Coordinates of C-alpha atoms and ligand atoms in Angstrom, one line a residue:
X713 CA -32.7 -33.1 -61.1
X714 CA -29.2 -32.3 -60.0
X715 CA -28.7 -29.0 -58.9
X716 CA -25.3 -27.6 -59.0
X717 CA -24.2 -24.4 -57.5
X718 CA -20.7 -23.6 -59.1
X719 CA -18.5 -21.5 -57.5
X720 CA -14.8 -20.9 -58.6
X721 CA -11.6 -20.7 -56.1
X722 CA -14.0 -23.0 -53.2
X723 CA -12.0 -22.3 -49.6
X724 CA -11.6 -24.8 -47.3
X725 CA -14.6 -26.2 -45.7
X726 CA -14.6 -25.7 -42.0
X727 CA -17.3 -27.1 -40.3
X728 CA -18.0 -25.3 -36.5
X729 CA -20.1 -27.1 -35.5
X730 CA -20.0 -28.3 -31.1
X731 CA -22.0 -29.0 -28.1
X732 CA -22.9 -27.0 -25.1
X733 CA -25.2 -30.1 -24.1
X734 CA -23.9 -29.7 -20.8
X735 CA -24.7 -26.0 -20.0
X736 CA -28.0 -28.0 -20.4
X737 CA -27.9 -29.8 -17.3
X738 CA -27.0 -26.8 -15.3
X739 CA -29.6 -24.4 -16.6
X740 CA -32.0 -27.3 -16.2
X741 CA -32.8 -27.9 -19.7
X742 CA -32.0 -30.9 -19.1
X743 CA -33.3 -33.8 -16.3
X744 CA -29.7 -34.5 -14.5
X745 CA -29.2 -38.3 -14.8
X746 CA -29.3 -41.1 -11.7
X747 CA -25.8 -41.6 -10.3
X748 CA -24.3 -44.3 -12.2
X749 CA -24.1 -46.3 -9.0
X750 CA -27.7 -46.1 -8.8
X751 CA -28.6 -46.7 -12.8
X752 CA -26.3 -50.0 -13.1
X753 CA -24.9 -52.5 -11.2
X754 CA -21.0 -51.7 -10.1
X755 CA -19.1 -52.1 -7.2
X756 CA -16.5 -49.5 -6.2
X757 CA -13.0 -51.3 -6.1
X758 CA -10.8 -50.9 -3.5
X759 CA -9.6 -47.4 -3.6
X760 CA -8.9 -44.7 -1.1
X761 CA -10.9 -41.7 -0.6
X762 CA -9.7 -38.2 -1.4
X763 CA -8.5 -36.4 1.6
X764 CA -7.5 -33.0 2.8
X765 CA -3.8 -34.1 3.2
X766 CA -4.4 -35.3 -0.7
X767 CA -6.5 -31.6 -1.8
X768 CA -3.2 -30.1 -0.3
X769 CA -0.6 -32.0 -1.8
X770 CA -2.2 -31.3 -5.5
X771 CA -2.1 -27.9 -4.8
X772 CA 1.0 -28.2 -4.2
X773 CA 1.8 -30.0 -7.0
X774 CA -0.1 -27.6 -9.4
X775 CA 1.2 -24.6 -7.6
X776 CA -1.6 -23.2 -5.9
X777 CA -5.7 -23.6 -5.8
X778 CA -6.3 -22.1 -9.1
X779 CA -6.1 -25.4 -11.1
X780 CA -7.3 -27.5 -8.2
X781 CA -11.4 -27.4 -8.3
X782 CA -13.2 -29.1 -5.6
X783 CA -16.4 -26.3 -5.3
X784 CA -19.7 -28.6 -6.3
X785 CA -20.5 -26.4 -8.9
X786 CA -17.6 -26.1 -10.6
X787 CA -17.3 -30.0 -10.8
X788 CA -20.4 -30.5 -11.9
X789 CA -19.9 -30.4 -15.5
X790 CA -16.5 -33.0 -15.2
X791 CA -19.4 -36.0 -13.4
X792 CA -21.8 -35.8 -16.5
X793 CA -21.3 -37.0 -19.7
X794 CA -22.2 -35.6 -23.0
X795 CA -25.5 -37.9 -23.0
X796 CA -26.8 -37.8 -19.6
X797 CA -26.3 -41.3 -19.6
X798 CA -23.8 -41.7 -16.8
X799 CA -23.2 -39.3 -13.4
X800 CA -20.4 -40.0 -11.3
X801 CA -19.5 -37.8 -7.7
X802 CA -16.1 -36.5 -8.0
X803 CA -15.1 -34.1 -5.5
X804 CA -11.8 -32.9 -7.2
X805 CA -10.3 -32.0 -10.4
X806 CA -6.9 -31.0 -11.4
X807 CA -5.9 -29.3 -14.7
X808 CA -2.4 -29.7 -15.3
X809 CA 0.1 -27.8 -17.5
X810 CA 2.7 -29.9 -18.4
X811 CA 3.6 -33.4 -18.5
X812 CA 5.8 -33.3 -15.5
X813 CA 2.8 -32.3 -13.5
X814 CA 0.5 -34.9 -15.3
X815 CA 3.1 -37.7 -14.0
X816 CA 3.6 -36.3 -10.1
X817 CA 0.0 -36.5 -10.0
X818 CA -0.4 -39.9 -11.1
X819 CA 2.8 -41.1 -9.2
X820 CA 1.0 -39.7 -5.7
X821 CA -2.5 -41.6 -6.9
X822 CA -0.9 -44.8 -7.5
X823 CA 1.2 -45.0 -4.6
X824 CA -2.1 -43.7 -2.5
X825 CA -4.3 -45.9 -4.3
X826 CA -6.8 -43.1 -5.6
X827 CA -8.5 -44.1 -8.7
X828 CA -8.4 -41.2 -11.4
X829 CA -10.7 -40.6 -14.9
X830 CA -8.4 -38.8 -17.3
X831 CA -10.9 -36.3 -19.3
X832 CA -10.6 -34.5 -22.5
X833 CA -13.5 -32.4 -24.0
X834 CA -15.7 -34.5 -22.6
X835 CA -17.9 -35.3 -25.3
X836 CA -17.4 -39.1 -25.3
X837 CA -20.6 -41.2 -26.2
X838 CA -19.9 -44.4 -23.6
X839 CA -19.7 -42.9 -20.7
X840 CA -15.7 -43.0 -20.0
X841 CA -14.7 -39.9 -19.8
X842 CA -16.4 -39.2 -16.2
X843 CA -15.8 -40.6 -13.0
X844 CA -18.2 -43.6 -11.4
X845 CA -17.9 -43.0 -8.1
X846 CA -15.5 -40.6 -6.7
X847 CA -12.5 -40.7 -9.1
X848 CA -10.1 -38.0 -9.3
X849 CA -10.8 -36.3 -12.5
X850 CA -7.4 -35.1 -14.1
X851 CA -8.7 -32.4 -16.8
X852 CA -6.5 -32.2 -20.0
X853 CA -8.1 -28.9 -21.1
X854 CA -4.5 -26.6 -20.3
X855 CA -2.7 -28.4 -22.2
X856 CA -3.2 -27.3 -25.2
X857 CA 0.0 -25.8 -26.7
X858 CA 0.3 -25.9 -30.1
X859 CA 4.2 -26.8 -30.7
X860 CA 4.9 -27.2 -34.2
X861 CA 3.1 -27.2 -37.2
X862 CA 6.2 -28.3 -40.0
X863 CA 4.6 -27.5 -43.6
X864 CA 7.2 -29.5 -45.8
X865 CA 6.8 -33.3 -43.5
X866 CA 2.8 -31.9 -42.3
X867 CA 4.1 -32.8 -39.0
X868 CA 1.8 -31.1 -35.9
X869 CA 3.2 -31.5 -32.4
X870 CA 0.9 -30.6 -30.1
X871 CA 0.3 -31.3 -26.2
X872 CA -3.2 -34.0 -25.4
X873 CA -5.9 -31.0 -24.4
X874 CA -5.8 -28.8 -27.6
X875 CA -9.8 -28.9 -29.2
X876 CA -9.7 -30.2 -32.9
X877 CA -11.5 -27.3 -34.6
X878 CA -8.7 -25.6 -32.9
X879 CA -5.8 -27.6 -34.7
X880 CA -7.9 -27.5 -38.4
X881 CA -8.1 -24.1 -38.7
X882 CA -4.3 -23.6 -37.4
X883 CA -3.1 -26.1 -39.9
X884 CA -5.2 -24.7 -42.6
X885 CA -3.3 -21.6 -42.5
X886 CA -0.4 -24.1 -43.6
X887 CA -2.2 -25.4 -46.2
X888 CA -2.9 -28.5 -44.3
X889 CA -5.9 -30.6 -42.8
X890 CA -6.3 -32.7 -39.8
X891 CA -6.8 -36.1 -40.6
X892 CA -10.1 -36.5 -39.0
X893 CA -13.3 -34.5 -38.6
X894 CA -15.9 -34.6 -36.2
X895 CA -19.0 -33.0 -35.4
X896 CA -18.0 -32.2 -32.0
X897 CA -14.6 -30.7 -33.1
X898 CA -15.4 -27.3 -31.5
X899 CA -15.1 -29.1 -28.3
X900 CA -13.4 -32.5 -28.2
X901 CA -9.7 -32.7 -27.7
X902 CA -7.0 -34.4 -30.2
X903 CA -5.8 -36.6 -27.1
X904 CA -9.4 -37.6 -26.4
X905 CA -8.9 -38.5 -29.8
X906 CA -6.3 -40.6 -30.2
X907 CA -6.9 -42.0 -26.6
X908 CA -10.6 -43.1 -28.3
X909 CA -9.1 -43.9 -31.8
X910 CA -12.1 -41.6 -33.2
X911 CA -13.1 -42.3 -36.5
X912 CA -15.5 -39.9 -38.0
X913 CA -16.2 -37.9 -41.4
X914 CA -12.9 -38.1 -43.3
X915 CA -11.8 -42.0 -42.2
X916 CA -13.0 -43.0 -45.7
X917 CA -10.0 -41.1 -47.1
X918 CA -7.3 -40.7 -44.3
X919 CA -7.8 -44.2 -41.9
X920 CA -7.8 -44.2 -39.0
X921 CA -5.4 -42.6 -36.0
X922 CA -3.4 -45.8 -36.1
X923 CA -1.9 -44.6 -39.1
X924 CA -2.1 -41.0 -38.8
X925 CA -0.9 -40.5 -35.2
X926 CA 3.0 -40.9 -35.8
X927 CA 4.0 -40.6 -32.2
X928 CA 2.8 -40.2 -28.3
X929 CA 4.2 -39.5 -25.2
X930 CA 2.0 -40.6 -22.0
X931 CA 2.6 -41.0 -18.6
X932 CA 1.7 -44.5 -16.9
X933 CA 0.0 -45.2 -13.7
X934 CA 3.0 -45.1 -12.1
X935 CA 4.3 -42.0 -13.4
X936 CA 6.5 -43.5 -15.9
X937 CA 6.8 -40.6 -19.1
X938 CA 6.8 -42.9 -21.9
X939 CA 8.3 -40.6 -24.7
X940 CA 6.9 -42.6 -27.9
X941 CA 7.3 -38.9 -29.9
X942 CA 8.3 -39.7 -33.4
X943 CA 8.6 -37.5 -36.2
X944 CA 8.7 -40.0 -39.1
X945 CA 6.3 -42.0 -40.6
X946 CA 8.5 -44.5 -40.9
X947 CA 9.9 -46.4 -38.1
X948 CA 10.4 -49.9 -37.7
X949 CA 11.9 -50.3 -34.1
X950 CA 10.6 -52.7 -31.7
X951 CA 7.0 -53.0 -30.4
X952 CA 5.1 -50.9 -31.7
X953 CA 3.8 -49.3 -28.0
X954 CA 2.2 -46.2 -29.4
X955 CA -0.7 -48.4 -30.5
X956 CA -1.4 -49.3 -26.7
X957 CA -2.4 -46.0 -26.0
X958 CA -4.5 -45.6 -29.3
X959 CA -7.8 -46.2 -28.4
X960 CA -7.5 -47.2 -24.5
X961 CA -9.6 -45.0 -23.3
X962 CA -7.5 -43.6 -20.5
X963 CA -7.1 -47.0 -18.9
X964 CA -2.9 -47.9 -19.5
X965 CA -1.8 -44.2 -19.5
X966 CA -2.7 -40.1 -19.9
X967 CA -1.6 -39.0 -23.4
X968 CA -0.3 -35.6 -22.9
X969 CA 1.3 -34.8 -25.7
X970 CA 1.4 -36.6 -29.6
X971 CA 2.5 -35.9 -33.4
X972 CA 0.0 -36.7 -36.2
X973 CA 0.3 -36.2 -39.9
X974 CA -1.6 -34.3 -41.5
X975 CA -2.6 -34.2 -45.6
X976 CA -2.3 -31.5 -47.5
X977 CA -5.4 -29.6 -48.0
X978 CA -7.2 -30.0 -51.3
X979 CA -8.1 -27.2 -53.7
X980 CA -11.0 -28.5 -54.8
X981 CA -14.1 -29.6 -52.3
X982 CA -17.3 -30.7 -53.5
X983 CA -20.3 -31.7 -51.6
X984 CA -22.9 -33.9 -53.0
X985 CA -26.6 -34.4 -51.1
X986 CA -29.2 -37.3 -52.6
X987 CA -32.5 -38.9 -51.9
X988 CA -32.6 -42.3 -52.5
X989 CA -35.6 -44.7 -52.1
X990 CA -33.8 -47.6 -50.6
X991 CA -31.1 -49.0 -48.5
X992 CA -30.2 -51.2 -51.5
X993 CA -30.3 -47.8 -53.5
X994 CA -28.1 -46.9 -50.9
X995 CA -25.6 -49.2 -51.3
X996 CA -25.4 -49.1 -54.8
X997 CA -24.7 -45.7 -55.3
X998 CA -21.7 -46.2 -52.3
X999 CA -20.0 -48.9 -55.0
X1000 CA -20.5 -46.2 -57.8
X1001 CA -18.8 -43.5 -55.8
X1002 CA -15.9 -45.5 -55.2
X1003 CA -15.6 -46.7 -58.3
X1004 CA -16.2 -43.5 -60.4
X1005 CA -14.6 -41.2 -57.5
X1006 CA -12.2 -43.1 -57.1
X1007 CA -9.0 -41.0 -54.9
X1008 CA -11.4 -38.0 -54.5
X1009 CA -13.9 -39.7 -52.6
X1010 CA -13.5 -37.9 -48.7
X1011 CA -16.8 -38.7 -46.8
X1012 CA -19.5 -41.3 -47.8
X1013 CA -22.1 -40.5 -45.1
X1014 CA -26.2 -42.2 -45.0
X1015 CA -29.3 -40.3 -43.5
X1016 CA -32.9 -42.0 -42.9
X1017 CA -35.8 -39.9 -43.3
X1018 CA -36.3 -39.9 -39.2
X1019 CA -32.4 -38.6 -39.0
X1020 CA -33.0 -36.0 -41.2
X1021 CA -36.1 -34.6 -39.7
X1022 CA -34.8 -34.6 -36.4
X1023 CA -31.6 -32.4 -37.4
X1024 CA -33.5 -30.1 -39.8
X1025 CA -36.9 -29.8 -37.3
X1026 CA -35.2 -29.4 -34.1
X1027 CA -32.3 -26.8 -35.5
X1028 CA -34.9 -25.1 -38.0
X1029 CA -32.4 -26.1 -40.7
X1030 CA -33.6 -26.2 -44.5
X1031 CA -33.2 -29.8 -46.5
X1032 CA -31.6 -28.7 -49.7
X1033 CA -34.2 -31.7 -51.5
X1034 CA -37.7 -32.9 -51.5
X1035 CA -38.1 -35.6 -48.4
X1036 CA -37.0 -39.1 -49.5
X1037 CA -36.2 -42.1 -47.4
X1038 CA -32.6 -42.1 -47.5
X1039 CA -30.3 -39.6 -48.1
X1040 CA -26.4 -39.7 -48.9
X1041 CA -24.1 -36.7 -48.4
X1042 CA -20.8 -37.5 -50.9
X1043 CA -17.9 -35.2 -50.4
X1044 CA -15.0 -35.0 -52.5
X1045 CA -11.4 -33.2 -52.4
X1046 CA -8.9 -33.1 -54.8
X1047 CA -6.5 -31.2 -56.7
X1048 CA -8.0 -30.2 -60.0
X1049 CA -11.4 -27.9 -59.8
X1050 CA -12.3 -29.3 -63.7
X1051 CA -11.2 -33.1 -63.3
X1052 CA -13.1 -33.2 -60.2
X1053 CA -16.0 -31.4 -61.0
X1054 CA -16.2 -34.0 -64.2
X1055 CA -15.7 -36.8 -62.3
X1056 CA -18.8 -36.3 -60.1
X1057 CA -21.1 -34.9 -62.6
X1058 CA -20.7 -37.8 -64.6
X1059 CA -20.7 -40.0 -61.2
X1060 CA -24.6 -38.4 -60.4
X1061 CA -25.4 -38.5 -63.9
X1062 CA -25.1 -42.4 -64.5
X1063 CA -26.6 -42.7 -60.7
X1064 CA -29.2 -41.0 -62.1
X1065 CA -29.9 -42.8 -65.1
X1066 CA -29.6 -46.0 -63.3
X1067 CA -32.9 -44.6 -61.4
X1068 CA -30.3 -45.5 -57.9
X1069 CA -30.2 -41.7 -57.0
X1070 CA -33.7 -40.2 -57.1
X1071 CA -32.8 -36.3 -56.9
X1072 CA -29.4 -34.2 -55.5
X1073 CA -27.8 -31.0 -55.0
X1074 CA -23.9 -30.2 -55.4
X1075 CA -21.9 -27.7 -54.7
X1076 CA -18.4 -25.9 -54.1
X1077 CA -19.5 -23.1 -52.6
X1078 CA -18.4 -23.0 -49.3
X1079 CA -21.6 -21.8 -46.6
X1080 CA -23.6 -23.9 -48.9
X1081 CA -21.4 -26.8 -48.1
X1082 CA -20.9 -25.9 -44.7
X1083 CA -25.0 -25.6 -44.4
X1084 CA -25.4 -29.4 -45.5
X1085 CA -23.0 -30.8 -43.0
X1086 CA -24.7 -29.2 -40.7
X1087 CA -28.0 -31.6 -41.6
X1088 CA -25.6 -34.5 -40.7
X1089 CA -24.0 -33.4 -38.1
X1090 CA -26.7 -31.7 -36.6
X1091 CA -28.2 -35.4 -35.7
X1092 CA -26.5 -36.3 -32.5
X1093 CA -27.2 -33.5 -31.0
X1094 CA -31.0 -33.1 -32.2
X1095 CA -32.1 -36.6 -30.9
X1096 CA -30.7 -35.8 -27.4
X1097 CA -33.2 -33.1 -27.5
X1098 CA -36.1 -36.0 -27.7
X1099 CA -35.3 -36.2 -24.0
X1100 CA -32.6 -39.5 -24.0
X1101 CA -31.0 -41.2 -26.7
X1102 CA -30.1 -44.7 -26.5
X1103 CA -26.6 -44.7 -28.6
X1104 CA -25.1 -47.9 -30.7
X1105 CA -22.6 -47.4 -32.9
X1106 CA -22.0 -50.8 -34.9
X1107 CA -20.0 -52.1 -37.7
X1108 CA -22.2 -54.3 -39.9
X1109 CA -21.8 -56.2 -43.6
X1110 CA -23.3 -54.2 -46.1
X1111 CA -25.6 -56.4 -46.7
X1112 CA -27.3 -56.4 -43.4
X1113 CA -26.6 -52.6 -42.7
X1114 CA -30.1 -51.2 -42.0
X1115 CA -31.8 -54.3 -41.3
X1116 CA -31.4 -53.7 -37.6
X1117 CA -33.0 -50.4 -37.4
X1118 CA -36.2 -52.1 -38.8
X1119 CA -35.6 -55.0 -36.7
X1120 CA -35.4 -52.2 -33.5
X1121 CA -37.9 -50.1 -34.7
X1122 CA -40.3 -53.5 -34.2
X1123 CA -39.0 -53.9 -31.5
X1124 CA -39.5 -51.3 -29.2
X1125 CA -42.8 -49.6 -30.9
X1126 CA -44.3 -46.9 -29.4
X1127 CA -41.6 -46.6 -26.4
X1128 CA -39.2 -45.1 -28.6
X1129 CA -39.9 -41.4 -30.1
X1130 CA -37.3 -42.4 -32.9
X1131 CA -35.7 -45.0 -33.9
X1132 CA -33.1 -43.9 -36.5
X1133 CA -30.3 -45.0 -38.6
X1134 CA -27.2 -42.8 -40.3
X1135 CA -23.5 -43.0 -40.1
X1136 CA -20.5 -43.6 -42.3
X1137 CA -21.5 -46.2 -44.9
X1138 CA -17.9 -45.5 -46.5
X1139 CA -16.6 -47.4 -43.4
X1140 CA -19.7 -49.9 -42.7
X1141 CA -20.6 -47.9 -39.5
X1142 CA -23.9 -47.3 -38.4
X1143 CA -25.1 -45.2 -36.0
X1144 CA -28.7 -46.8 -34.5
X1145 CA -30.0 -44.3 -32.1
X1146 CA -33.0 -44.8 -30.2
X1147 CA -34.2 -41.3 -28.9
X1148 CA -37.1 -41.3 -26.0
X1149 CA -38.4 -39.1 -23.3
X1150 CA -36.3 -40.5 -20.7
X1151 CA -34.1 -43.4 -19.7
X1152 CA -36.5 -46.5 -18.6
X1153 CA -35.1 -49.9 -17.5
X1154 CA -38.0 -51.2 -19.9
X1155 CA -36.7 -50.0 -23.2
X1156 CA -32.9 -50.4 -22.1
X1157 CA -34.2 -53.8 -21.4
X1158 CA -35.4 -54.4 -25.1
X1159 CA -32.6 -53.1 -26.5
X1160 CA -29.5 -54.5 -24.5
X1161 CA -28.0 -57.0 -25.0
X1162 CA -30.6 -57.8 -28.3
X1163 CA -28.3 -55.3 -30.4
X1164 CA -25.0 -56.5 -29.3
X1165 CA -26.2 -60.3 -30.4
X1166 CA -27.5 -59.3 -33.2
X1167 CA -24.3 -57.7 -34.2
X1168 CA -22.4 -60.3 -33.1
X1169 CA -24.6 -63.2 -35.3
X1170 CA -23.5 -60.8 -38.2
X1171 CA -19.7 -61.2 -37.1
X1172 CA -20.1 -56.9 -37.1
X1173 CA -18.4 -54.9 -34.0
X1174 CA -20.3 -53.9 -31.2
X1175 CA -18.0 -50.3 -31.0
X1176 CA -17.0 -49.2 -34.6
X1177 CA -15.5 -45.7 -33.4
X1178 CA -17.3 -44.6 -29.9
X1179 CA -15.3 -47.3 -27.8
X1180 CA -16.4 -48.9 -24.7
X1181 CA -15.8 -46.7 -21.9
X1182 CA -18.3 -47.9 -19.1
X1183 CA -21.2 -48.2 -20.8
X1184 CA -20.2 -51.3 -22.9
X1185 CA -17.8 -53.1 -20.7
X1186 CA -20.0 -56.4 -20.7
X1187 CA -20.6 -56.6 -24.7
X1188 CA -17.2 -56.8 -25.2
X1189 CA -16.8 -60.4 -25.2
X1190 CA -19.6 -60.0 -28.2
X1191 CA -16.4 -58.9 -30.6
X1192 CA -13.6 -60.6 -28.5
X1193 CA -12.6 -63.6 -27.8
X1194 CA -11.7 -65.1 -24.4
X1195 CA -8.0 -65.5 -25.5
X1196 CA -8.0 -61.7 -26.2
X1197 CA -10.1 -60.4 -23.4
X1198 CA -7.4 -62.4 -21.2
X1199 CA -4.4 -60.7 -22.9
X1200 CA -5.9 -57.1 -22.4
X1201 CA -6.3 -58.1 -18.8
X1202 CA -2.8 -59.1 -18.4
X1203 CA -1.5 -55.6 -20.4
X1204 CA -3.8 -54.0 -17.8
X1205 CA -2.1 -55.8 -14.7
X1206 CA 1.1 -54.9 -16.5
X1207 CA 0.9 -51.7 -16.5
X1208 CA -1.5 -50.3 -14.2
X1209 CA -1.2 -52.9 -11.0
X1210 CA -2.9 -51.0 -8.8
X1211 CA -6.1 -50.7 -11.1
X1212 CA -6.2 -46.7 -11.0
X1213 CA -6.4 -45.9 -14.4
X1214 CA -10.1 -45.1 -15.6
X1215 CA -11.2 -48.3 -13.4
X1216 CA -14.7 -49.8 -14.7
X1217 CA -13.8 -48.7 -17.7
X1218 CA -13.2 -51.1 -21.2
X1219 CA -12.3 -54.2 -19.2
X1220 CA -15.4 -56.1 -17.6
X1221 CA -15.3 -55.8 -13.7
Ligands
LIG2228 P1 -13.5 -37.2 -24.1 O1 -14.6 -37.2 -23.7 O2 -13.2 -36.2 -22.8 O3 -13.1 -38.7 -23.1 C1 -13.0 -40.2 -23.9 C2 -12.1 -41.2 -23.3 O4 -11.1 -40.6 -23.6 C3 -12.6 -41.4 -22.3 O5 -12.0 -42.6 -21.5 C4 -11.2 -40.3 -21.0 O6 -10.8 -40.8 -20.2 C5 -10.2 -40.7 -22.4 N1 -9.0 -39.9 -22.4 C6 -9.8 -38.4 -22.6 N2 -8.4 -37.6 -23.1 C7 -7.0 -38.4 -22.9 C8 -5.8 -38.0 -22.4 N3 -5.5 -36.9 -23.5 N4 -5.5 -39.1 -22.1 C9 -6.0 -40.8 -22.1 N5 -7.2 -40.8 -21.8 C10 -7.8 -39.8 -22.6 N6 -16.5 -40.0 -32.0 C11 -16.2 -40.6 -33.3 O7 -15.2 -41.8 -32.9 N7 -16.7 -40.5 -34.4 C12 -17.5 -39.0 -34.8 O8 -18.0 -38.9 -36.0 C13 -18.0 -38.7 -33.8 N8 -18.7 -37.8 -33.4 C14 -19.4 -36.8 -32.5 C15 -20.2 -36.2 -32.8 C16 -20.7 -35.2 -31.2 C17 -21.4 -34.6 -31.9 C18 -20.7 -35.9 -30.3 C19 -20.9 -35.2 -29.1 C20 -19.2 -36.9 -29.9 C21 -18.7 -37.6 -31.2 N9 -17.9 -38.6 -31.3 C22 -17.8 -39.0 -32.2 C23 -17.6 -39.3 -29.7 C24 -16.5 -38.0 -29.1 O9 -16.7 -37.1 -30.0 C25 -15.2 -38.9 -29.3 O10 -14.9 -40.0 -28.4 C26 -14.0 -38.0 -29.2 O11 -12.9 -38.5 -30.0 C27 -14.4 -37.6 -27.2 O12 -12.7 -36.9 -27.3 P2 -12.9 -35.8 -26.1 O13 -11.3 -35.2 -25.7 O14 -13.9 -35.1 -25.8 O15 -12.8 -37.1 -24.8
LIG2229 C1 -21.7 -39.1 -35.6 O1 -21.2 -39.6 -36.9 O2 -22.7 -38.1 -35.3 C2 -21.2 -39.3 -34.1 O3 -20.3 -40.4 -34.1 C3 -22.4 -39.1 -33.5 C4 -23.3 -40.0 -33.1 O4 -23.2 -41.2 -33.6 O5 -24.5 -39.7 -33.4
LIG2230 ZN1 -19.8 -41.3 -36.3

């Protein structure tokens, strides 16, 4: 039975979920992972090691010692990723404030053959954001200036270190929304989002960042500042170089500034949370939602029973409906409250009459919408709390979308605490998660390369939205042909001849 909560004049929905997981390493709540070089077979490249002379040079570039971190306890958080899956042992973290400082750092590091790891909010899920060995961390944390929000054009211009959630608040004040939204918005940087071409919860509506990002400014490995900023949607002049930096995960340059198109905020937002009997019902409901809701569909997420159990139990949340094998979270965003409600109601009534949706609740009340979103957004954090979580972020054809969860569940049996599937079904993106008490080679070998071989057989993508980072480099070949890998290698060689930018990431070593 659909329950409906209607409040007129619904406010913009602001999700505030962030992550404080790394603080848990420091407080001893989570086990510090093994060093990457010990857990994985990887060999340090022929890079120089940081000397006292280098540290002095960095201090002179950054005007003193406060933005050059060298103390072990202040550096630890920059060496471990959010998942606790990789750990480097960098001895230096640099915090530039502007593009010129980034350029000077890279020029110097390139000359000295010192390897560098660019870092944003360190919420990445593929081990790309932390050093593998002793690479110097260049943190964009202090590059957090918003330069301009133009309510007429919808264009935001800012530095790369701005936190996504902060940008969302600021553009909301001008009647706009960010074109992307993720559970990590409280910590991730817009520069990190662009560098990973992050997807998230709104992609079904606004598309990916290759479309929304109008321009970037980036510094190449040799310290050259590439001004590829643009304030126009239309600019067909020559090769579209900005795209090289979108999604290249800090291997081709450090993004320092960007301009991004922010759509107008919707006056009417609704969230529906539905219970369903089977994956087939989920698939059919998605089709019905696309057909029935059309242009107002702004999110379409799938959650399986175990995923919801994980977020509700761990965070003591209440599901607004009874237990079902599957759930869907559907959000609409439009400009006409009555029109949107009518569309949503008709879609839901039809889906229930046909028996594909068994139960549901709909709301446009901000607190209730936020609480429903929490059920979905906190799944990632809750699974990590089982101890360790193997995460697979894959694109799969909708007809085979959920089968892999069942196959993996059978394969790993009692070695796993939970094998769950959730994700952005609206974009054919499944998050297959295998949580367990701790990382063991035994479970790792059962999962990899199995998951990637399976994905490749159905011509899926081994990384739908999280990127390749360090953890997936050897699996890139399952989604990219040899000619593409060759060209990528040639481009890397041309743009970073000494290979100093985020080595061991993206391309197979
Ligand atoms: P980091 O983790 O610091 O870095 C990520 C990569 O980008 C690294 O390779 C790093 O070297 C590089 N990098 C960072 N900043 C720069 C820069 N300025 N210039 C060049 N390279 C740079 N991802 C999704 O796509 N969709 C989701 O829905 C989603 N939800 C998430 C939910 C949670 C709870 C968590 C923890 C993560 C989620 N992620 C999601 C993954 C992650 O948040 C994204 O990949 C995000 O874009 C990373 O941003 P960041 O600033 O934390 O980057
Ligand atoms: C999500 O959609 O919640 C994120 O991509 C994180 C995850 O994969 O758990
Ligand atoms: Zn996701």
